[in-house]
Amino acid sequence: MGIEIERKFLVIGEPWRDSPGVAFRQGYLCTDPARTVRVRLAGAHGYLTIKGESHGATRTEYEYEIPAAEAQEMLDQLCPGPQIEKTRYRLDEDGLIWEVDVFAGENAGLVLAEVELDDEGQEIALPAWVGREVTGDPRYYNASLSRRPFTTWSVTDETADPAAPCQIELERPDP
């Protein structure tokens, strides 16, 4: 079984921008909280990914490379919008690979860092540009961002600082 153990953080500062970035576009075939099915274009590569429900920082994950042309067709024809647009930067910090996602489009203004771990209890040194942890907050899952983009969130002055406690409230559509 494929397992992903990942912690997610808001980002403060920009020293990570020195590494090269890769453009990503992704959409969802299924965004059920118990399972997601994602189609992704990462540069010139296509992927189909199935993820299970999160339990802490752990969830099942299966990822398969598919032809980029087929990923493009699925994104264009099968994945409802808004889709996720972002540039991903990968960098090595103290032997761990950190991925920093700078979102664009409907999620512009959001910058997240993720690090995959061997187990949930693994201790890590946080780089200086890492802010508040949002691992358990489903609003920051990419599948959630495809349904309720970051630009639609109401943000208080306190959350303008990624190191501040979470005070974000989602706008709810009228019933």
Short mmCIF file of C-alpha atoms in Angstrom, two decimals:
data_model
loop_
_atom_site.label_atom_id
_atom_site.label_comp_id
_atom_site.label_asym_id
_atom_site.label_seq_id
_atom_site.Cartn_x
_atom_site.Cartn_y
_atom_site.Cartn_z
CA MET A 1 0.00 0.00 0.00
CA GLY A 2 1.25 3.49 -0.83
CA ILE A 3 1.48 5.76 2.21
CA GLU A 4 2.12 9.49 2.29
CA ILE A 5 3.21 11.17 5.52
CA GLU A 6 3.31 14.87 4.90
CA ARG A 7 3.33 18.03 6.99
CA LYS A 8 2.19 21.32 5.50
CA PHE A 9 3.08 24.89 6.51
CA LEU A 10 2.42 28.45 5.45
CA VAL A 11 5.52 30.18 4.12
CA ILE A 12 7.18 33.38 5.34
CA GLY A 13 10.15 34.91 3.52
CA GLU A 14 11.57 33.98 0.13
CA PRO A 15 15.08 32.46 0.33
CA TRP A 16 13.67 29.28 -1.30
CA ARG A 17 13.02 31.16 -4.59
CA ASP A 18 16.64 30.57 -5.68
CA SER A 19 15.74 27.03 -6.73
CA PRO A 20 14.13 26.39 -10.16
CA GLY A 21 10.35 26.09 -10.24
CA VAL A 22 8.06 23.80 -12.26
CA ALA A 23 4.60 24.87 -13.43
CA PHE A 24 1.74 22.63 -12.24
CA ARG A 25 -1.87 22.45 -13.34
CA GLN A 26 -4.17 19.99 -11.64
CA GLY A 27 -7.84 19.15 -11.47
CA TYR A 28 -9.99 16.65 -9.64
CA LEU A 29 -12.17 13.81 -10.87
CA CYS A 30 -13.33 13.17 -7.29
CA THR A 31 -13.05 15.38 -4.18
CA ASP A 32 -14.90 13.20 -1.68
CA PRO A 33 -13.23 13.69 1.75
CA ALA A 34 -12.67 9.91 1.98
CA ARG A 35 -10.91 9.77 -1.41
CA THR A 36 -9.63 12.13 -4.05
CA VAL A 37 -8.67 11.42 -7.63
CA ARG A 38 -6.38 14.02 -9.14
CA VAL A 39 -5.07 14.64 -12.66
CA ARG A 40 -1.87 16.68 -12.84
CA LEU A 41 0.44 18.20 -15.40
CA ALA A 42 3.85 18.91 -13.86
CA GLY A 43 5.99 20.49 -16.52
CA ALA A 44 5.89 18.01 -19.42
CA HIS A 45 4.72 15.06 -17.29
CA GLY A 46 1.20 13.82 -16.57
CA TYR A 47 0.04 11.98 -13.44
CA LEU A 48 -3.07 10.34 -12.07
CA THR A 49 -3.15 10.22 -8.26
CA ILE A 50 -5.60 8.56 -5.88
CA LYS A 51 -5.47 9.58 -2.21
CA GLY A 52 -7.38 8.24 0.77
CA GLU A 53 -8.70 10.08 3.80
CA SER A 54 -6.15 11.88 5.97
CA HIS A 55 -5.48 10.60 9.49
CA GLY A 56 -3.19 13.17 11.05
CA ALA A 57 -0.36 13.65 8.57
CA THR A 58 -0.84 10.19 7.03
CA ARG A 59 -2.98 8.92 4.17
CA THR A 60 -2.86 6.33 1.44
CA GLU A 61 -1.57 7.53 -1.92
CA TYR A 62 -1.15 5.89 -5.31
CA GLU A 63 0.39 7.85 -8.17
CA TYR A 64 0.83 6.80 -11.77
CA GLU A 65 2.55 8.59 -14.60
CA ILE A 66 0.30 8.95 -17.65
CA PRO A 67 0.93 10.53 -21.05
CA ALA A 68 0.95 14.33 -20.74
CA ALA A 69 -1.46 14.63 -23.69
CA GLU A 70 -4.00 12.43 -21.87
CA ALA A 71 -3.58 14.43 -18.66
CA GLN A 72 -4.22 17.62 -20.67
CA GLU A 73 -7.38 16.11 -22.21
CA MET A 74 -8.69 15.01 -18.81
CA LEU A 75 -8.00 18.45 -17.34
CA ASP A 76 -9.78 20.13 -20.26
CA GLN A 77 -12.74 17.76 -20.51
CA LEU A 78 -13.32 15.98 -17.20
CA CYS A 79 -12.08 18.18 -14.36
CA PRO A 80 -14.43 20.97 -13.30
CA GLY A 81 -12.93 24.31 -12.38
CA PRO A 82 -11.46 26.08 -10.82
CA GLN A 83 -8.32 24.06 -11.30
CA ILE A 84 -5.17 24.41 -9.26
CA GLU A 85 -2.38 26.44 -10.84
CA LYS A 86 0.92 26.72 -9.03
CA THR A 87 4.68 26.77 -9.39
CA ARG A 88 6.52 24.21 -7.29
CA TYR A 89 10.02 24.76 -5.95
CA ARG A 90 11.95 21.79 -4.51
CA LEU A 91 14.84 22.26 -2.12
CA ASP A 92 16.90 20.21 0.26
CA GLU A 93 17.00 21.45 3.85
CA ASP A 94 18.89 19.33 6.39
CA GLY A 95 18.47 16.17 4.29
CA LEU A 96 14.71 16.60 3.75
CA ILE A 97 13.10 17.59 0.46
CA TRP A 98 10.78 20.55 0.90
CA GLU A 99 8.28 21.48 -1.80
CA VAL A 100 7.12 25.10 -1.86
CA ASP A 101 3.97 25.78 -3.87
CA VAL A 102 3.28 29.33 -5.05
CA PHE A 103 -0.34 29.36 -6.13
CA ALA A 104 -1.72 31.39 -9.03
CA GLY A 105 -5.14 31.93 -10.56
CA GLU A 106 -8.04 31.55 -8.11
CA ASN A 107 -5.59 30.70 -5.29
CA ALA A 108 -3.16 33.57 -5.91
CA GLY A 109 -1.55 34.86 -2.72
CA LEU A 110 -1.24 31.46 -1.08
CA VAL A 111 2.23 29.96 -0.56
CA LEU A 112 2.54 26.56 1.14
CA ALA A 113 5.49 24.32 2.00
CA GLU A 114 5.22 20.54 2.33
CA VAL A 115 7.69 18.00 3.59
CA GLU A 116 7.28 14.23 3.35
CA LEU A 117 8.42 12.19 6.33
CA ASP A 118 9.20 8.57 7.15
CA ASP A 119 6.86 8.60 10.16
CA GLU A 120 4.57 11.08 11.89
CA GLY A 121 6.80 11.31 14.95
CA GLN A 122 9.88 12.26 12.95
CA GLU A 123 11.49 15.40 14.34
CA ILE A 124 12.40 18.07 11.83
CA ALA A 125 14.19 21.39 11.95
CA LEU A 126 11.99 24.04 10.38
CA PRO A 127 13.73 26.35 7.91
CA ALA A 128 13.54 30.07 8.76
CA TRP A 129 11.04 30.66 5.92
CA VAL A 130 8.49 28.18 7.35
CA GLY A 131 5.53 29.70 9.20
CA ARG A 132 2.45 28.29 10.90
CA GLU A 133 1.69 24.58 10.45
CA VAL A 134 -1.60 23.82 8.65
CA THR A 135 -1.23 20.04 8.32
CA GLY A 136 -4.60 19.19 9.88
CA ASP A 137 -6.55 22.06 8.32
CA PRO A 138 -8.55 20.69 5.36
CA ARG A 139 -8.97 24.19 3.87
CA TYR A 140 -5.37 23.94 2.69
CA TYR A 141 -5.79 20.62 0.88
CA ASN A 142 -5.50 21.16 -2.87
CA ALA A 143 -8.82 19.35 -3.41
CA SER A 144 -10.47 21.84 -1.03
CA LEU A 145 -8.78 24.76 -2.78
CA SER A 146 -10.29 23.56 -6.06
CA ARG A 147 -13.77 23.81 -4.53
CA ARG A 148 -13.26 26.93 -2.40
CA PRO A 149 -10.27 28.90 -3.70
CA PHE A 150 -8.10 30.97 -1.39
CA THR A 151 -9.23 34.25 -3.04
CA THR A 152 -12.79 33.64 -1.76
CA TRP A 153 -11.74 33.35 1.89
CA SER A 154 -12.41 36.17 4.35
CA VAL A 155 -9.13 37.02 6.04
CA THR A 156 -8.68 39.06 9.22
CA ASP A 157 -5.63 41.26 9.71
CA GLU A 158 -4.17 38.60 12.04
CA THR A 159 -3.96 36.01 9.25
CA ALA A 160 -2.07 38.30 6.93
CA ASP A 161 0.92 37.07 8.95
CA PRO A 162 1.48 33.35 8.19
CA ALA A 163 3.09 32.96 11.62
CA ALA A 164 -0.12 34.14 13.36
CA PRO A 165 -2.74 31.73 14.72
CA CYS A 166 -5.39 30.65 12.23
CA GLN A 167 -8.32 33.09 12.16
CA ILE A 168 -9.56 32.49 8.59
CA GLU A 169 -13.27 32.04 8.07
CA LEU A 170 -14.72 30.73 4.85
CA GLU A 171 -17.56 32.62 3.20
CA ARG A 172 -20.58 30.35 3.06
CA PRO A 173 -22.91 30.47 0.05
CA ASP A 174 -26.56 31.24 0.82
CA PRO A 175 -28.63 28.03 1.10
#
